[in-house]
């Protein structure tokens, strides 16, 4: 049976950074990744990574504490403040480390790492490499994986944990190259599986960002935390929802309605304008559209024309390429039609500040995890920092955890877990229902947009949750349409569907229960934040009959919750 | 109505590969990748291909589309016409349908030491690099390792040991970086028998690159550096 002292699930930024850190102390580290590491969705991150370097004139008074405060305020005070502080205090060192590994950051005239303004931040704090920061960071970490000769199981997909009681002993993965369901033993497993955007139809996320990113630990009894908090990015292309970086606005881009107005002045102060935090800007855009001030295609315009060809080509070349290739528009001459799109999950697999889950031997980092440092709304540029800072921390803590462990697999537990998955699949094959997993996924993704989108209310959420439950019932009767062994993407799609449905139900249940508005969770029937009753984290436990909710306190260090004004 | 004529090979059954035709009504603005997704969802879930980001950044979906290697996500059905033939990348073993084994491609990539080798010990902060120095590597950075260049390269087809346009381009990305000190060892790798001098300057790599990069130009530059030992 395959065994590694530390096994990392996910080859994106969090997973690879965890692997590099773990390999400093532990010899036998391996990565299982659903896609080749260079195909990871981290590579689609564009605008940048935050750190209080104070490298540019306008940011010369920036400090890590100011970064921490902006993060906590951005989170609408739901973040655990010690987690936000650790994130931001590690910022400068993290940038220097990535730069020392060769990451090609853009430069200031003095030759330092360049920084640009981003939403919800008091200073230009977002370090960038044109508008391809995620891609270059991904390249940099993949290069380290090659250098350190860390084994990668490419395109293996984890379907379940191999756990017993409160202990994790590995995973059960589908190896498409052999077609086998394969148990992989480990003394510690670190999840760095990314986001779940594909639960929603209007997402900026890649096709592979499904509920399965969080479902395996969830099914095994590990709670999801604050899963009802889903970030809608203000600017995604109107039809395809391909991301248009916040850097567009950081570089000075305008948001314009059909009256030709820079409407953000009606929602935030004139000094903030387009650079409000994402939850507020998305709600503002959606309000303009709902009140009839959108363009005929239902969009709002992101206008970069006044920046001029030079700045667009130098700072936003990737954005221009995407516009030219995917919608036939050159942003030098025409505004870009955008709407908000589902972008990021603040919630995720519940961990403590060490990335450790409520199951021994299991860790999580990056978007799939919820420490929580982003609370109810993440600031742009903080997620890339999160992947690297907490990826490294989870890697370090896992390597301490495995120190005295026996170096061999718990064969019985893992074989039993593999058999359980095999019988699950065998059971599915007996299905008698009509349709296929794609249809269920597509319907679900519409239900989520309508029920659990930017504006939420009791009636629509209750209806949405009912529809999710109906889809779950229909899905139970479905059978996989293709029974081949090797490269069977149909069976992966089946697990994606199950993951989407169960995580969607968790989102819906948490959202319906939380009777307040906080950050990305905005209810038109409870429009204000209610700290007396709801300054707490939601913990959602999987249950065949429907999720069970629990709550845990928010850690407050030095920032007293106050009304959030921009 | 559009017809996708797709290369099929099933490793579970073995036998000879064949082409299978799928007809459907494409929506306006539909890409080849969206067409493949449509086929999976409505006509045949067994067709295998790689895909992820659907925005030409992850490099998963390079394949031969009609006359050229392209990214399926970046190619419009309407531009390709009503009859579209899809084949897997060349010079690599076919695993199933449009999925090839990319291991040889990545093994060549690893040969050029594709990681930063610092010229100097790191300072307390970042290495300083001027805007001009940074500009020098700009043209070599955006490779997404999709394999379109490799599939289109006749030399890669003839010589399985040829490093390939992707690996050579990556070598120059470090050689031209003012902060990197590994030029000598990298040039030694790319100047050997199966490296830059094996390139026949066919320019296919440059023609097909979905990121508009110029591996041919990179190879020419590396040749000069190898000959004049300017690094």
mmCIF file of C-alpha atoms in Angstrom, chain B residues 3-220:
data_model
loop_
_atom_site.group_PDB
_atom_site.id
_atom_site.type_symbol
_atom_site.label_atom_id
_atom_site.label_comp_id
_atom_site.label_asym_id
_atom_site.label_seq_id
_atom_site.Cartn_x
_atom_site.Cartn_y
_atom_site.Cartn_z
ATOM 1 C CA UNK B 3 -19.968 18.520 -36.557
ATOM 2 C CA UNK B 4 -17.159 17.597 -34.157
ATOM 3 C CA UNK B 5 -15.063 14.775 -35.510
ATOM 4 C CA UNK B 6 -13.202 13.509 -32.455
ATOM 5 C CA UNK B 7 -10.204 11.193 -32.204
ATOM 6 C CA UNK B 8 -11.228 8.272 -30.004
ATOM 7 C CA UNK B 9 -9.123 5.676 -28.249
ATOM 8 C CA UNK B 10 -10.273 3.587 -25.301
ATOM 9 C CA UNK B 11 -7.415 2.126 -23.211
ATOM 10 C CA UNK B 12 -9.796 -0.289 -21.461
ATOM 11 C CA UNK B 13 -10.622 -1.927 -24.785
ATOM 12 C CA UNK B 14 -7.398 -1.290 -26.728
ATOM 13 C CA UNK B 15 -7.547 -1.736 -30.509
ATOM 14 C CA UNK B 16 -7.125 0.916 -33.170
ATOM 15 C CA UNK B 17 -8.110 4.514 -32.610
ATOM 16 C CA UNK B 18 -10.952 5.891 -34.722
ATOM 17 C CA UNK B 19 -12.864 9.119 -35.298
ATOM 18 C CA UNK B 20 -16.364 9.616 -33.958
ATOM 19 C CA UNK B 21 -18.718 12.306 -35.176
ATOM 20 C CA UNK B 22 -21.003 14.410 -32.971
ATOM 21 C CA UNK B 23 -23.501 16.911 -34.368
ATOM 22 C CA UNK B 24 -25.206 19.648 -32.407
ATOM 23 C CA UNK B 25 -26.482 23.200 -32.684
ATOM 24 C CA UNK B 26 -23.849 25.521 -31.172
ATOM 25 C CA UNK B 27 -24.838 28.609 -29.214
ATOM 26 C CA UNK B 28 -23.538 31.965 -30.367
ATOM 27 C CA UNK B 29 -20.054 32.605 -29.020
ATOM 28 C CA UNK B 30 -19.484 28.953 -28.065
ATOM 29 C CA UNK B 31 -15.879 27.818 -27.781
ATOM 30 C CA UNK B 32 -14.496 24.405 -28.756
ATOM 31 C CA UNK B 33 -14.205 23.604 -25.040
ATOM 32 C CA UNK B 34 -17.846 24.528 -24.462
ATOM 33 C CA UNK B 35 -18.697 22.262 -27.396
ATOM 34 C CA UNK B 36 -16.828 19.390 -25.753
ATOM 35 C CA UNK B 37 -18.627 20.066 -22.476
ATOM 36 C CA UNK B 38 -21.913 20.043 -24.403
ATOM 37 C CA UNK B 39 -21.032 16.645 -25.863
ATOM 38 C CA UNK B 40 -20.217 15.236 -22.403
ATOM 39 C CA UNK B 41 -23.392 16.632 -20.915
ATOM 40 C CA UNK B 42 -25.810 15.699 -23.681
ATOM 41 C CA UNK B 43 -24.387 13.216 -26.142
ATOM 42 C CA UNK B 44 -21.565 11.085 -24.773
ATOM 43 C CA UNK B 45 -20.039 11.259 -21.266
ATOM 44 C CA UNK B 46 -17.152 8.996 -22.256
ATOM 45 C CA UNK B 47 -15.239 11.528 -24.384
ATOM 46 C CA UNK B 48 -12.076 12.351 -22.412
ATOM 47 C CA UNK B 49 -10.097 15.600 -22.554
ATOM 48 C CA UNK B 50 -8.398 17.857 -20.060
ATOM 49 C CA UNK B 51 -9.860 21.224 -19.109
ATOM 50 C CA UNK B 52 -9.908 23.536 -16.140
ATOM 51 C CA UNK B 53 -9.662 27.337 -16.182
ATOM 52 C CA UNK B 54 -11.566 27.987 -19.458
ATOM 53 C CA UNK B 55 -9.661 31.298 -19.810
ATOM 54 C CA UNK B 56 -6.361 30.323 -21.470
ATOM 55 C CA UNK B 57 -4.226 30.391 -18.310
ATOM 56 C CA UNK B 58 -4.052 26.807 -17.007
ATOM 57 C CA UNK B 59 -2.817 25.152 -20.210
ATOM 58 C CA UNK B 60 -4.948 22.000 -19.877
ATOM 59 C CA UNK B 61 -6.831 21.930 -23.157
ATOM 60 C CA UNK B 62 -4.195 22.174 -25.909
ATOM 61 C CA UNK B 63 -5.139 19.914 -28.819
ATOM 62 C CA UNK B 64 -5.055 19.806 -32.600
ATOM 63 C CA UNK B 65 -8.104 21.663 -33.902
ATOM 64 C CA UNK B 66 -8.600 21.440 -37.666
ATOM 65 C CA UNK B 67 -5.253 22.654 -38.968
ATOM 66 C CA UNK B 68 -3.341 23.765 -35.903
ATOM 67 C CA UNK B 69 -2.534 23.177 -32.238
ATOM 68 C CA UNK B 70 -4.744 25.457 -30.207
ATOM 69 C CA UNK B 71 -6.335 25.816 -26.787
ATOM 70 C CA UNK B 72 -9.913 24.532 -26.986
ATOM 71 C CA UNK B 73 -11.066 27.188 -24.517
ATOM 72 C CA UNK B 74 -9.659 30.043 -26.589
ATOM 73 C CA UNK B 75 -10.985 28.889 -29.966
ATOM 74 C CA UNK B 76 -14.415 29.889 -31.252
ATOM 75 C CA UNK B 77 -16.498 27.230 -33.014
ATOM 76 C CA UNK B 78 -17.743 29.837 -35.504
ATOM 77 C CA UNK B 79 -14.186 30.651 -36.596
ATOM 78 C CA UNK B 80 -13.346 26.977 -37.150
ATOM 79 C CA UNK B 81 -16.325 26.347 -39.461
ATOM 80 C CA UNK B 82 -19.082 23.747 -39.468
ATOM 81 C CA UNK B 83 -16.865 20.672 -39.575
ATOM 82 C CA UNK B 84 -14.239 20.515 -36.860
ATOM 83 C CA UNK B 85 -11.682 17.763 -36.364
ATOM 84 C CA UNK B 86 -10.115 17.311 -32.934
ATOM 85 C CA UNK B 87 -6.956 15.306 -32.374
ATOM 86 C CA UNK B 88 -4.706 14.910 -29.309
ATOM 87 C CA UNK B 89 -1.270 16.570 -29.080
ATOM 88 C CA UNK B 90 1.349 14.818 -31.213
ATOM 89 C CA UNK B 91 4.634 13.190 -30.184
ATOM 90 C CA UNK B 92 3.220 12.012 -26.870
ATOM 91 C CA UNK B 93 1.531 8.680 -26.056
ATOM 92 C CA UNK B 94 -2.262 8.829 -26.265
ATOM 93 C CA UNK B 95 -3.867 7.674 -23.020
ATOM 94 C CA UNK B 96 -7.537 8.096 -23.932
ATOM 95 C CA UNK B 97 -9.209 10.140 -26.675
ATOM 96 C CA UNK B 98 -7.722 13.661 -26.423
ATOM 97 C CA UNK B 99 -5.677 12.937 -23.281
ATOM 98 C CA UNK B 100 -1.950 12.356 -23.820
ATOM 99 C CA UNK B 101 0.802 11.349 -21.420
ATOM 100 C CA UNK B 102 2.672 14.594 -20.741
ATOM 101 C CA UNK B 103 5.411 12.983 -18.661
ATOM 102 C CA UNK B 104 8.103 13.102 -21.390
ATOM 103 C CA UNK B 105 7.230 16.783 -21.935
ATOM 104 C CA UNK B 106 7.660 17.606 -18.232
ATOM 105 C CA UNK B 107 10.779 15.448 -17.883
ATOM 106 C CA UNK B 108 12.478 17.568 -20.575
ATOM 107 C CA UNK B 109 11.322 20.679 -18.763
ATOM 108 C CA UNK B 110 13.027 19.488 -15.573
ATOM 109 C CA UNK B 111 16.343 18.973 -17.372
ATOM 110 C CA UNK B 112 17.082 22.662 -17.828
ATOM 111 C CA UNK B 113 17.036 23.239 -14.030
ATOM 112 C CA UNK B 114 13.839 25.242 -14.170
ATOM 113 C CA UNK B 115 14.275 26.956 -10.831
ATOM 114 C CA UNK B 116 15.947 30.125 -9.659
ATOM 115 C CA UNK B 117 19.675 29.804 -8.905
ATOM 116 C CA UNK B 118 20.614 32.981 -7.017
ATOM 117 C CA UNK B 119 23.541 35.034 -8.240
ATOM 118 C CA UNK B 120 24.109 36.422 -4.733
ATOM 119 C CA UNK B 121 23.017 35.438 -1.246
ATOM 120 C CA UNK B 122 19.595 36.969 -0.558
ATOM 121 C CA UNK B 123 19.506 40.409 1.089
ATOM 122 C CA UNK B 124 17.234 41.158 4.062
ATOM 123 C CA UNK B 125 14.600 42.501 1.724
ATOM 124 C CA UNK B 126 14.022 41.832 -1.968
ATOM 125 C CA UNK B 127 16.779 41.621 -4.596
ATOM 126 C CA UNK B 128 16.771 44.933 -6.419
ATOM 127 C CA UNK B 129 15.979 44.737 -10.115
ATOM 128 C CA UNK B 130 15.475 47.750 -12.348
ATOM 129 C CA UNK B 131 12.389 48.160 -14.491
ATOM 130 C CA UNK B 132 14.621 47.671 -17.554
ATOM 131 C CA UNK B 133 16.145 44.468 -16.167
ATOM 132 C CA UNK B 134 12.675 43.151 -15.395
ATOM 133 C CA UNK B 135 11.539 44.056 -18.909
ATOM 134 C CA UNK B 136 14.236 41.805 -20.347
ATOM 135 C CA UNK B 137 12.470 38.650 -19.124
ATOM 136 C CA UNK B 138 8.951 39.851 -19.850
ATOM 137 C CA UNK B 139 8.683 38.029 -23.160
ATOM 138 C CA UNK B 140 9.713 34.669 -21.668
ATOM 139 C CA UNK B 141 7.479 34.528 -18.586
ATOM 140 C CA UNK B 142 3.998 33.649 -19.723
ATOM 141 C CA UNK B 143 4.462 30.004 -20.700
ATOM 142 C CA UNK B 144 1.569 27.895 -19.375
ATOM 143 C CA UNK B 145 3.171 24.565 -20.380
ATOM 144 C CA UNK B 146 0.201 23.573 -22.539
ATOM 145 C CA UNK B 147 2.306 21.582 -24.999
ATOM 146 C CA UNK B 148 1.015 23.178 -28.221
ATOM 147 C CA UNK B 149 4.572 24.080 -29.289
ATOM 148 C CA UNK B 150 5.860 20.618 -28.523
ATOM 149 C CA UNK B 151 3.055 18.946 -30.476
ATOM 150 C CA UNK B 152 3.709 21.174 -33.473
ATOM 151 C CA UNK B 153 7.502 20.729 -33.493
ATOM 152 C CA UNK B 154 8.766 18.322 -36.179
ATOM 153 C CA UNK B 155 12.070 17.911 -34.343
ATOM 154 C CA UNK B 156 10.295 16.795 -31.167
ATOM 155 C CA UNK B 157 8.452 14.290 -33.351
ATOM 156 C CA UNK B 158 11.679 12.853 -34.761
ATOM 157 C CA UNK B 159 13.809 12.946 -31.625
ATOM 158 C CA UNK B 160 12.228 12.015 -28.316
ATOM 159 C CA UNK B 161 15.300 13.344 -26.510
ATOM 160 C CA UNK B 162 15.021 16.854 -27.951
ATOM 161 C CA UNK B 163 14.454 19.238 -25.042
ATOM 162 C CA UNK B 164 11.635 21.017 -26.841
ATOM 163 C CA UNK B 165 10.637 24.658 -27.314
ATOM 164 C CA UNK B 166 8.941 24.880 -23.887
ATOM 165 C CA UNK B 167 12.042 23.807 -21.949
ATOM 166 C CA UNK B 168 14.379 26.015 -23.979
ATOM 167 C CA UNK B 169 12.152 29.065 -23.558
ATOM 168 C CA UNK B 170 12.133 28.458 -19.818
ATOM 169 C CA UNK B 171 15.943 28.249 -19.791
ATOM 170 C CA UNK B 172 16.164 31.735 -21.284
ATOM 171 C CA UNK B 173 13.675 33.048 -18.711
ATOM 172 C CA UNK B 174 16.356 32.399 -16.057
ATOM 173 C CA UNK B 175 19.424 33.178 -18.180
ATOM 174 C CA UNK B 176 18.036 36.650 -18.926
ATOM 175 C CA UNK B 177 17.027 37.330 -15.299
ATOM 176 C CA UNK B 178 19.479 39.789 -13.714
ATOM 177 C CA UNK B 179 19.047 38.057 -10.345
ATOM 178 C CA UNK B 180 19.857 34.536 -11.572
ATOM 179 C CA UNK B 181 23.365 33.116 -11.503
ATOM 180 C CA UNK B 182 22.803 29.748 -13.141
ATOM 181 C CA UNK B 183 23.402 30.772 -16.762
ATOM 182 C CA UNK B 184 26.578 28.750 -17.173
ATOM 183 C CA UNK B 185 25.056 25.442 -16.042
ATOM 184 C CA UNK B 186 21.861 26.035 -18.012
ATOM 185 C CA UNK B 187 23.695 26.951 -21.217
ATOM 186 C CA UNK B 188 25.697 23.754 -20.779
ATOM 187 C CA UNK B 189 22.436 21.793 -20.766
ATOM 188 C CA UNK B 190 20.799 23.557 -23.713
ATOM 189 C CA UNK B 191 23.994 23.558 -25.835
ATOM 190 C CA UNK B 192 24.266 19.789 -25.853
ATOM 191 C CA UNK B 193 23.291 17.515 -28.724
ATOM 192 C CA UNK B 194 19.541 17.463 -28.100
ATOM 193 C CA UNK B 195 19.266 21.135 -27.229
ATOM 194 C CA UNK B 196 19.159 24.418 -29.109
ATOM 195 C CA UNK B 197 21.290 23.270 -32.062
ATOM 196 C CA UNK B 198 18.805 20.516 -32.840
ATOM 197 C CA UNK B 199 16.170 23.168 -33.614
ATOM 198 C CA UNK B 200 15.467 23.385 -37.361
ATOM 199 C CA UNK B 201 14.021 26.878 -37.113
ATOM 200 C CA UNK B 202 10.666 25.805 -38.507
ATOM 201 C CA UNK B 203 8.859 28.448 -36.402
ATOM 202 C CA UNK B 204 5.862 26.178 -35.756
ATOM 203 C CA UNK B 205 6.209 26.770 -32.019
ATOM 204 C CA UNK B 206 6.025 30.501 -32.508
ATOM 205 C CA UNK B 207 3.061 30.166 -34.851
ATOM 206 C CA UNK B 208 0.921 28.030 -32.539
ATOM 207 C CA UNK B 209 1.776 29.458 -29.106
ATOM 208 C CA UNK B 210 -1.592 30.441 -27.584
ATOM 209 C CA UNK B 211 0.175 33.005 -25.388
ATOM 210 C CA UNK B 212 1.914 34.602 -28.404
ATOM 211 C CA UNK B 213 5.352 33.731 -27.095
ATOM 212 C CA UNK B 214 8.366 33.227 -29.313
ATOM 213 C CA UNK B 215 10.254 30.028 -28.439
ATOM 214 C CA UNK B 216 12.038 30.227 -31.832
ATOM 215 C CA UNK B 217 13.415 33.631 -30.889
ATOM 216 C CA UNK B 218 14.399 32.336 -27.453
ATOM 217 C CA UNK B 219 16.239 29.428 -29.035
ATOM 218 C CA UNK B 220 18.094 31.771 -31.414
#
